XYZ file of C-alpha atoms in Angstrom:
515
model
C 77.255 -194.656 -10.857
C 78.333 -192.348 -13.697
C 81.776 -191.034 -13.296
C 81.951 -187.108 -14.332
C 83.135 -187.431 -17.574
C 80.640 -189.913 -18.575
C 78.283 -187.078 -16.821
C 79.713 -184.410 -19.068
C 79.254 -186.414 -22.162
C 75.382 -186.580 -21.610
C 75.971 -182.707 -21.449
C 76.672 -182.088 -24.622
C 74.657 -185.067 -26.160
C 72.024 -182.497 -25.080
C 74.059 -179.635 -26.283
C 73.726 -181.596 -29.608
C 77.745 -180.682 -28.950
C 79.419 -183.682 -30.850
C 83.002 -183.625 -30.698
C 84.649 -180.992 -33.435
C 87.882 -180.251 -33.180
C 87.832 -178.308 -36.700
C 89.516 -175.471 -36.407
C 87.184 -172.818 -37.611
C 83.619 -172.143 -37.605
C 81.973 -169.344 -39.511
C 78.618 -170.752 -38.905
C 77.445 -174.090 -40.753
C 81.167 -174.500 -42.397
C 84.062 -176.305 -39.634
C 86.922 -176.470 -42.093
C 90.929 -176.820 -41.066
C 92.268 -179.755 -39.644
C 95.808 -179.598 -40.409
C 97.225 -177.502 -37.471
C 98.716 -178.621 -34.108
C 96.115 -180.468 -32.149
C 94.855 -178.286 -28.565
C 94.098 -180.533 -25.900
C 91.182 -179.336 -23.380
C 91.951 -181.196 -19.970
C 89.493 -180.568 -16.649
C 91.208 -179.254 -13.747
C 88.438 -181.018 -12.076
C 89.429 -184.629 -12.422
C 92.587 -184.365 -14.892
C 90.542 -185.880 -17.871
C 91.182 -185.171 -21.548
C 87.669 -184.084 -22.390
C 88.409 -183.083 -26.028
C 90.617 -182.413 -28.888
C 90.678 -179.356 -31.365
C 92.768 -178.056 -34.812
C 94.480 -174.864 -34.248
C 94.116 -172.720 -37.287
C 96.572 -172.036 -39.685
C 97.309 -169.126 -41.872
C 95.663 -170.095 -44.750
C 92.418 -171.139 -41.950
C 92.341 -167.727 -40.245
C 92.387 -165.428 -43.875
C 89.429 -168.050 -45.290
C 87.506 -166.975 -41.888
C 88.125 -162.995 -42.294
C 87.485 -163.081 -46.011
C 84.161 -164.954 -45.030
C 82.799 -162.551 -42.405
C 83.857 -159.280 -44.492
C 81.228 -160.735 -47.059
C 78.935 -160.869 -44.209
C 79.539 -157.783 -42.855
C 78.404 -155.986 -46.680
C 74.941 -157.645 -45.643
C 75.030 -158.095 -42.124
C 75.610 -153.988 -41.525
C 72.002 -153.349 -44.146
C 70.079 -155.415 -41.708
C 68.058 -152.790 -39.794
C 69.460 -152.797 -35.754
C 65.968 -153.845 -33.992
C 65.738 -156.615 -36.614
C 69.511 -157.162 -35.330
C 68.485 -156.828 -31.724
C 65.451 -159.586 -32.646
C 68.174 -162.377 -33.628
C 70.125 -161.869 -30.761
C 66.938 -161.809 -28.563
C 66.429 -165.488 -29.934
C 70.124 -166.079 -29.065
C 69.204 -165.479 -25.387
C 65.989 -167.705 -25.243
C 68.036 -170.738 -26.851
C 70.965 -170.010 -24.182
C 68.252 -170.069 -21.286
C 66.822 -173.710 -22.759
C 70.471 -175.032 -22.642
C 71.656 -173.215 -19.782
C 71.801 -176.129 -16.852
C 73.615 -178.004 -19.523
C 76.030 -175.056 -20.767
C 76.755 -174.143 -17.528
C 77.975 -177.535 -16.407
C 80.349 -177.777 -18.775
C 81.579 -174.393 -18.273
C 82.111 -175.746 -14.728
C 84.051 -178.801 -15.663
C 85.826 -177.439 -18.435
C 87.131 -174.385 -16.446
C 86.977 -175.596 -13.300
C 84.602 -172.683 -11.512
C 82.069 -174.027 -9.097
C 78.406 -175.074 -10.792
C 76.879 -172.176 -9.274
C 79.388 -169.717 -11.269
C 78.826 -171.590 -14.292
C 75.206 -170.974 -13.633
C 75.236 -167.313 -13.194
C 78.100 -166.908 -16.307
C 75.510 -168.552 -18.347
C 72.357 -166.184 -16.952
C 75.331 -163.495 -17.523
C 74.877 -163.763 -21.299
C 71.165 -164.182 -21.001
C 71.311 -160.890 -19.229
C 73.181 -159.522 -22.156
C 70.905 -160.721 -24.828
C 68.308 -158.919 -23.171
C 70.546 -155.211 -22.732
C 71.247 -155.637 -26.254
C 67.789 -156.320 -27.710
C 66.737 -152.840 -26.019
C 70.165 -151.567 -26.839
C 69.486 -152.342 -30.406
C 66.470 -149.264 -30.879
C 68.728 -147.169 -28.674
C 71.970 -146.210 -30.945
C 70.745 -142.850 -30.560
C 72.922 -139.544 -32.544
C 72.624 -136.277 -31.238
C 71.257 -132.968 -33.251
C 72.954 -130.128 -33.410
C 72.736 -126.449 -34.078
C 74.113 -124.905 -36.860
C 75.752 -121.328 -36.893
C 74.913 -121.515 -40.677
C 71.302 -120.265 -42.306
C 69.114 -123.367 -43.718
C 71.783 -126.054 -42.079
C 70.878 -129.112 -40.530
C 74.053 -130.314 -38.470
C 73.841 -134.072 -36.621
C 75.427 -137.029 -36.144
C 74.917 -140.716 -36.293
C 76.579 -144.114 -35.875
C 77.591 -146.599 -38.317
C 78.921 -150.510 -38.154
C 82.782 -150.475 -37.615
C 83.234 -154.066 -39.401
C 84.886 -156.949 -38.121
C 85.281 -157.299 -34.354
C 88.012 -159.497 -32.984
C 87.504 -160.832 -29.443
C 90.084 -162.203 -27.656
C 88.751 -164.149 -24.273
C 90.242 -165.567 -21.350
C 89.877 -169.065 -19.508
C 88.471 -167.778 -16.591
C 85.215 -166.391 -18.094
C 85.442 -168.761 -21.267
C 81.585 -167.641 -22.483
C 80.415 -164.690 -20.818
C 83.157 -161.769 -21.959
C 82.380 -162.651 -25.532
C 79.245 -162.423 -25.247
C 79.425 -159.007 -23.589
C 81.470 -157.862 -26.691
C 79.456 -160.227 -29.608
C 76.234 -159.257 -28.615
C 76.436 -155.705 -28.611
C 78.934 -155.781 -31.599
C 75.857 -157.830 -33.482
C 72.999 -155.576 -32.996
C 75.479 -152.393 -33.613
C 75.429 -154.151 -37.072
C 79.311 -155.727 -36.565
C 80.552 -159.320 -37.364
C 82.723 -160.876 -34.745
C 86.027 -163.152 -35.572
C 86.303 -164.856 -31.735
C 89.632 -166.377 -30.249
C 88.649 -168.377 -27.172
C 90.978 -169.226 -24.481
C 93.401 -172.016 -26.074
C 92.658 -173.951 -22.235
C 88.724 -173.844 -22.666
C 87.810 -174.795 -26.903
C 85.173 -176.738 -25.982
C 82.869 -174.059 -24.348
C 83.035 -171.859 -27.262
C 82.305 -174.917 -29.780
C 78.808 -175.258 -27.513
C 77.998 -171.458 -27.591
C 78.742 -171.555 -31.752
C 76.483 -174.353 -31.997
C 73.596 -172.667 -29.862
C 74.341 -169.572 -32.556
C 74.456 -171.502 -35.057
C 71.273 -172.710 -35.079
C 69.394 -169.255 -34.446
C 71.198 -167.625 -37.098
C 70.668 -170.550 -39.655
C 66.672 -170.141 -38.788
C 67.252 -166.660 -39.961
C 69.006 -166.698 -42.676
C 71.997 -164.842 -41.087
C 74.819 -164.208 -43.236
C 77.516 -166.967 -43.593
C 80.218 -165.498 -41.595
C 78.561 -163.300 -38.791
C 79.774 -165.230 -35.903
C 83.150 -166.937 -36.674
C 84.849 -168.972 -34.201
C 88.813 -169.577 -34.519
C 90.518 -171.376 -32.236
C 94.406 -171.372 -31.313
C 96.958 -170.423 -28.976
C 98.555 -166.960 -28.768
C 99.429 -166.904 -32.663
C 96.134 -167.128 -33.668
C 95.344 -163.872 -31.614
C 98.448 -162.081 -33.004
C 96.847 -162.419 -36.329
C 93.632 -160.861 -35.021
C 96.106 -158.370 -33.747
C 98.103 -157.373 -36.717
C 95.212 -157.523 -39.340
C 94.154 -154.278 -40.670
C 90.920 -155.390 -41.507
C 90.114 -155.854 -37.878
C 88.954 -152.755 -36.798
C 88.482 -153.279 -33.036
C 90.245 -155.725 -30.963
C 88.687 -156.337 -27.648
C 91.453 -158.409 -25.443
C 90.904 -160.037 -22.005
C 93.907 -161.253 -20.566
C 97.008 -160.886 -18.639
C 98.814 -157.116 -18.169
C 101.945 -159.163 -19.977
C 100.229 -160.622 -22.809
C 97.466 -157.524 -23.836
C 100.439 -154.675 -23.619
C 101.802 -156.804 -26.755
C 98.210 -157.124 -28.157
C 97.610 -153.195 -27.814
C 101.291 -152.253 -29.361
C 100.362 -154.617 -32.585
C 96.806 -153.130 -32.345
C 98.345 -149.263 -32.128
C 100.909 -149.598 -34.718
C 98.227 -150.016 -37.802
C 96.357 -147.506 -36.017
C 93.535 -149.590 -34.763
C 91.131 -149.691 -32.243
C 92.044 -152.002 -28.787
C 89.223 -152.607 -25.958
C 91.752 -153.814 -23.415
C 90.466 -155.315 -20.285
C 93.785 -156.518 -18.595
C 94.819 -157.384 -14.924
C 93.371 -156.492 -11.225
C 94.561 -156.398 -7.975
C 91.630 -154.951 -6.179
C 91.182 -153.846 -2.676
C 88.634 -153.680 -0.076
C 89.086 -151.353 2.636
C 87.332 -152.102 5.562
C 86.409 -149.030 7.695
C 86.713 -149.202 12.098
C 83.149 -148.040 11.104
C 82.450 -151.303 8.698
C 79.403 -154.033 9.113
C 81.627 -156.558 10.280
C 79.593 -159.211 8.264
C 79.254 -157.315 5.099
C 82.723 -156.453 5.305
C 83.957 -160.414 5.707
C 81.490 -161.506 3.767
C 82.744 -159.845 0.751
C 86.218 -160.362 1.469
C 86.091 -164.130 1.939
C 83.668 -164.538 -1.362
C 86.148 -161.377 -3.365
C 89.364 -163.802 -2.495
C 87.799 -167.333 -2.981
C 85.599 -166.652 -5.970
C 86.066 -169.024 -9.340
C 89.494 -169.918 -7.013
C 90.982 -166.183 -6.740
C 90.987 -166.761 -10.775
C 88.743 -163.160 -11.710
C 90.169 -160.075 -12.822
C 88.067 -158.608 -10.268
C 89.251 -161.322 -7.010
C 90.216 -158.734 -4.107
C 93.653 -159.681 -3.705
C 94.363 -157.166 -0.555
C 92.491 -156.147 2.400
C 93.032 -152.646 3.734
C 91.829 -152.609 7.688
C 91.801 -150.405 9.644
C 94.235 -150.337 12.889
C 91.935 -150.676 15.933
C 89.643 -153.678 14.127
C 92.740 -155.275 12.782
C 93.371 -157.864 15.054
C 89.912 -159.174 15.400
C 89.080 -158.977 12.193
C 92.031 -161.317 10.852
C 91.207 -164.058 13.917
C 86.965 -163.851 11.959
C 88.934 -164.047 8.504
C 90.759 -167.071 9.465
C 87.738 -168.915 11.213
C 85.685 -168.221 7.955
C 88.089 -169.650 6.142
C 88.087 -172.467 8.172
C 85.263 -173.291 7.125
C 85.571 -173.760 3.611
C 84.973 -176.380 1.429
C 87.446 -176.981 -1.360
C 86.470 -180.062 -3.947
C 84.637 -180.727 -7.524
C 83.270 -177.725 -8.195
C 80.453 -180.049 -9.646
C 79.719 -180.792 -6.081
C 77.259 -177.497 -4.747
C 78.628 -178.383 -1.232
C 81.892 -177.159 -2.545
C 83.211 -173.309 -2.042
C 85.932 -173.515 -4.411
C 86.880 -175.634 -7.040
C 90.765 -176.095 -8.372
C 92.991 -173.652 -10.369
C 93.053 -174.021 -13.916
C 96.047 -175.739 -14.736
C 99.978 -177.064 -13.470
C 101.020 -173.995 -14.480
C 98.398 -172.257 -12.339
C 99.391 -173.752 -9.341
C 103.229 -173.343 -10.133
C 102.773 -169.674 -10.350
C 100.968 -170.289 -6.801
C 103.394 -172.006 -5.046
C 106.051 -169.025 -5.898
C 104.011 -166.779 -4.653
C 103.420 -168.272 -1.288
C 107.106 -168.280 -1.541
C 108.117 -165.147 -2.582
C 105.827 -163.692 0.464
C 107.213 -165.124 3.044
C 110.364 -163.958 1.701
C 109.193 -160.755 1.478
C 108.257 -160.888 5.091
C 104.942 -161.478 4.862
C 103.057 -162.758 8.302
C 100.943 -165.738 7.512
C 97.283 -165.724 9.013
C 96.161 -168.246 6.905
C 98.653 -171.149 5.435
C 97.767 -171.875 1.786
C 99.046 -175.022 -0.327
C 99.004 -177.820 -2.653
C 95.988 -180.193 -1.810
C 96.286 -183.967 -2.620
C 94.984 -187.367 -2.315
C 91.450 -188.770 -2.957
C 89.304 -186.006 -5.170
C 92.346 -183.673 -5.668
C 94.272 -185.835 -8.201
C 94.356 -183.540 -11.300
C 96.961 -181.735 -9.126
C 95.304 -178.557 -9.346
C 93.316 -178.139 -5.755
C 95.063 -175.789 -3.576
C 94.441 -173.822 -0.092
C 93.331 -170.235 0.091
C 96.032 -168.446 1.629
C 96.074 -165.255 3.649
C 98.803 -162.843 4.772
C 99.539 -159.159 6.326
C 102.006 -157.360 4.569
C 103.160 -153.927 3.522
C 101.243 -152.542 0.535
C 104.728 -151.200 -1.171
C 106.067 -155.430 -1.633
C 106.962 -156.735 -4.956
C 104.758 -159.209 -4.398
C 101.474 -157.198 -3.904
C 102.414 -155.293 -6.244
C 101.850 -157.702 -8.615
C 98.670 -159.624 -9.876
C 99.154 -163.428 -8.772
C 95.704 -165.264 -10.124
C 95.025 -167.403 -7.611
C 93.548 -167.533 -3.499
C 95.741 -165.483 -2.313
C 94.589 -162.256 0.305
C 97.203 -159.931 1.550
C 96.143 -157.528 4.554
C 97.430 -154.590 5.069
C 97.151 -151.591 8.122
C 96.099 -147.873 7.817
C 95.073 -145.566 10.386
C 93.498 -142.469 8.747
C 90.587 -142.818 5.327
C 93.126 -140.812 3.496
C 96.402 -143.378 3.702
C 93.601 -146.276 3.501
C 92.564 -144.574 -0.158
C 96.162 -143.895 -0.932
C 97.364 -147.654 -0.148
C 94.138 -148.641 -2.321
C 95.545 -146.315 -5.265
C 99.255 -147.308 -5.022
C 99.359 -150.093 -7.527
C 99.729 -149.932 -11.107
C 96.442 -151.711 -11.698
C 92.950 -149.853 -11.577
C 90.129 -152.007 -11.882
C 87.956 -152.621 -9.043
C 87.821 -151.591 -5.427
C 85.522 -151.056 -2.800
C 85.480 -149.800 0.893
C 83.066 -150.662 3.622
C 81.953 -148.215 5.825
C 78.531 -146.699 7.519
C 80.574 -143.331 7.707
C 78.971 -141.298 4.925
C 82.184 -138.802 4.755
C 84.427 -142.334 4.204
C 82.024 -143.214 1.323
C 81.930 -139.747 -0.549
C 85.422 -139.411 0.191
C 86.431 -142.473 -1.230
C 84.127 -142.343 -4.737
C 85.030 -138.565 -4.990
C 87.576 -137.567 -7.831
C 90.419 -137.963 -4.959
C 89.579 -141.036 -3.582
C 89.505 -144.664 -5.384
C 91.606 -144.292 -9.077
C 90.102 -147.417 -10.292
C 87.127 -148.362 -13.368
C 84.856 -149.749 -10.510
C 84.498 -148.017 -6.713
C 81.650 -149.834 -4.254
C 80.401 -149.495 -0.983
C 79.588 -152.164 0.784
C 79.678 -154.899 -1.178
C 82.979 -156.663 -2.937
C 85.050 -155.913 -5.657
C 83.265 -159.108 -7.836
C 80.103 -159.450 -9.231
C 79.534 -156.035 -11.706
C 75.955 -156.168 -12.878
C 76.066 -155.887 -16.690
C 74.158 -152.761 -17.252
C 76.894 -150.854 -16.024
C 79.941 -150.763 -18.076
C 82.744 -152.685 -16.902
C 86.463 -151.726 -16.763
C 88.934 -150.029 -15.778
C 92.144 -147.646 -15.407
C 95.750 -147.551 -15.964
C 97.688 -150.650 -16.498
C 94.213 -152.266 -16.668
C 93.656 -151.124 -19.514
C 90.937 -148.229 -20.075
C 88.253 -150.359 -22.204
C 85.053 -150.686 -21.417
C 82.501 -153.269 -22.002
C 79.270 -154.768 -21.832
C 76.598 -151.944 -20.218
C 76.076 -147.794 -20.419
C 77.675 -146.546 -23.644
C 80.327 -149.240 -23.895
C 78.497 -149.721 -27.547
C 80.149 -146.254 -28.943
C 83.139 -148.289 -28.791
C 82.351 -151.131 -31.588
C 80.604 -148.319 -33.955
C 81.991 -145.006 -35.844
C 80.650 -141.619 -35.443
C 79.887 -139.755 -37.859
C 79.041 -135.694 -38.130
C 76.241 -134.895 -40.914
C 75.647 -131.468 -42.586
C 72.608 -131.065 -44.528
C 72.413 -127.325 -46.203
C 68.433 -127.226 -47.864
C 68.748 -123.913 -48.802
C 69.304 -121.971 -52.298
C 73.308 -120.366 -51.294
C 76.527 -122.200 -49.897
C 77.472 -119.695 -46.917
C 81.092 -120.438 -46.071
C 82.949 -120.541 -42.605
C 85.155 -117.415 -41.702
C 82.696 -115.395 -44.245
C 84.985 -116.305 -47.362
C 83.630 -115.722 -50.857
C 84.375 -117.189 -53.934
C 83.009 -114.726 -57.242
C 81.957 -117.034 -59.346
């Protein structure tokens, strides 16, 4: 019987994925192999699956250099011609997708059916962005002056830099690198230093559209390192939009370096989303989405719910249903469909865990479910732990902060207003939801006083946005927006046209010139 890793190999023999742990990639040229080595190990099974260069200075300017070139001919290409490549980008994701989305799986650690669905994510985006592409409409204008034409249009912006995170190691660039592509943009893309070899398989699966249209050398560039590498991206004036996934901590330092030249930052940065569930909730919608909100890709997504608002009178036996359901649950290889949830992604990961579980109960938090490290047979990468679950006041340091991993914290209201207020009172704003069959709850929680956050549902979770919406969200998360609606105006300029065809040159406030 194959072990996994022999499993994964197979992968990306299909792939046509050979080991390259070259630094850089701006399409058929790998070049720089004399930085510190990045190791990619599987949370699954603790196994080194490969090696890669981190780029050095002199690696990261021959990549920028190479896709401004590319951007002179990229930007004259018309868009639906634009939209056409990336069209052919989606068709060769869905002929490799069982294979990519395995080793998104192992690599990252996210159950097989999440790898899955991130893959069909960026089929999904191929397709918005090959309609998007005959859709970067302008808007006309009246003018106040005689014979005047007055519109305006969009243009390229240039060189995109896209800074992704482990937890979605393929499907957030693609949000930004497919619309960035048929806006007429070239894309310079950082992966997550803890996932290399993902983005290696989506740059060969580019690769090979773009070479069979004579793309420009340059258009996609890959460049992998740790936070350094995406401090250059940062700090380079040439990079007019930086879009950043990531950590609250790390992206505030991303968005100062990004401000300071006067650039452009998309900033998609931390969550700690709430459902509240209404004494007027579907009691199976409502634990159905909480169990699947806090479990999801291991409580690893900017959108996990992290804290359950319920309401008084339901409290009780909704928390004894929470705990059965997670009774049930089947932690293990996330290569295994059985499985619920897969391992965190990383020591570190579950460090970060363990304090928390800690720094609860210290809190005095009540625990409803016990969490913890998992080990013996099939947990030995160290990296398995328990979904944990507690009820605790909203105002706690602890809830108050982001902790990415399985960990729910309920909390008690008595009245829609404090429930909307407790869902508001963090300094986080990404995604929330409420569920409810009371209309008035509903409209009062998606009115402009109810939920502050980028994303407001009822009835269903706080995970699983549908791209054609754009996705983001408020205060310290951020305030970018990506993927669906008019998140394009964001990786284009605008520009305001005047056209006089007339014989005379009126000018404004009625000033004349003798001449």
């Amino acid at each position: 019987m194959k072990t996994i890793t022999e499993s994964i190999k197979a992968e990306l023999n299909k792939l046509h994925v050979k080991p390259v742990n070259m630094a850089v990639s701006t399409g058929t040229q790998w070049f720089g192999d004399s930085g510190e080595l990045l190791r990619s190990v599987s949370p699954v099974d603790g196994e080194l699956i490969a090696q890669v260069y981190q780029a050095s200075v002199t690696d990261y300017e021959q990549a920028v250099q190479q896709a401004q070139r590319a951007f002179e001919a990229w930007r004259l290409v018309p868009a639906p011609k634009r939209g056409e490549i990336v069209r052919q980008v989606g068709e060769a994701l869905r002929a490799q997708k069982p294979h990519l989305g395995r080793l998104v799986s192992y690599e990252m650690g996210k159950s097989l059916q999440e790898g899955l669905g991130e893959v069909q994510e960026m089929i999904d985006v191929a397709d918005f962005a090959v309609g998007l592409s005959r859709q970067l409409y302008g808007l006309s204008m009246h003018s106040e002056r005689v014979q005047h034409r007055m519109f305006e249009q969009w243009h390229p912006l240039g060189a995109v830099g896209i800074i992704s995170a482990f937890n979605f190691p393929v499907a957030v660039w693609s949000w930004n690198a497919f619309v960035a592509w048929v806006c007429g943009d070239v894309c310079l893309w950082k992966p997550s230093e803890k996932t290399p070899l993902t983005a290696v398989a989506c740059q060969k699966i580019v690769q090979g559209v773009f070479e069979a249209n004579q793309v420009p050398e340059g258009v996609s560039c890959l460049v992998q390192g740790d936070y350094s590498v995406g401090e250059m991206i940062a700090r380079d004036g040439r990079i007019p939009l930086v879009s950043a996934t990531g950590s609250t901590r790390m992206d505030k330092k991303v968005g100062a370096a990004v401000g300071a030249r006067l650039g452009r930052a998309l900033l998609e940065l931390g969550g700690n989303n709430a459902v509240i569930v209404s004494e007027h909730a579907n009691m199976d919608i409502a634990l159905t989405s909480a169990v699947f909100g806090a479990v999801g890709t291991a409580g690893q997504r900017c959108t996990t719910t992290r804290r359950l608002i319920v309401h008084e009178s339901i409290l009780e036996v909704f928390k004894k249903k929470l705990a059965h359901a997670y009774s049930q649950l089947k932690i293990g290889s996330p290569l295994d469909e059985t499985n619920h949830m897969g391992p965190l992604i990383d020591a570190e990961a579950v460090a970060v865990y363990r304090q928390a579980l800690e720094e609860a109960v210290n809190q005095g938090a009540e625990t409803v479910v016990e969490g913890g490290v998992l080990r013996g047979e099939g947990y030995e990468s160290g990296c398995y732990v328990k979904p944990a679950v507690f009820q605790v006041e909203n105002h706690c340091e602890i809830v108050q902060t982001e902790t990415f991993a399985p960990i729910l914290y309920i909390i008690p209201y008595s009245t829609i207003g404090e429930a909307i207020a407790l869902q508001n009172d963090v300094p986080q704003g990404l995604s929330s939801s409420i569920v409810t069959n009371h209309l008035q709850e509903s409209e009062a929680f998606l009115s402009c006083a109810g939920s502050d956050c980028g994303i407001a549902n009822v009835n269903i979770g706080t995970s699983g946005a549908e791209i054609g919406g754009a996705f983001g969200g408020e205060k310290e998360t951020g305030g970018g927006r990506e993927s669906g609606s008019d998140a394009w105006k964001a990786y284009m300029r605008r520009q305001t046209n005047t056209v006089n065809y007339g014989d005379e040159l009126p000018l404004a406030q009625g000033i004349k010139f003798d001449i």
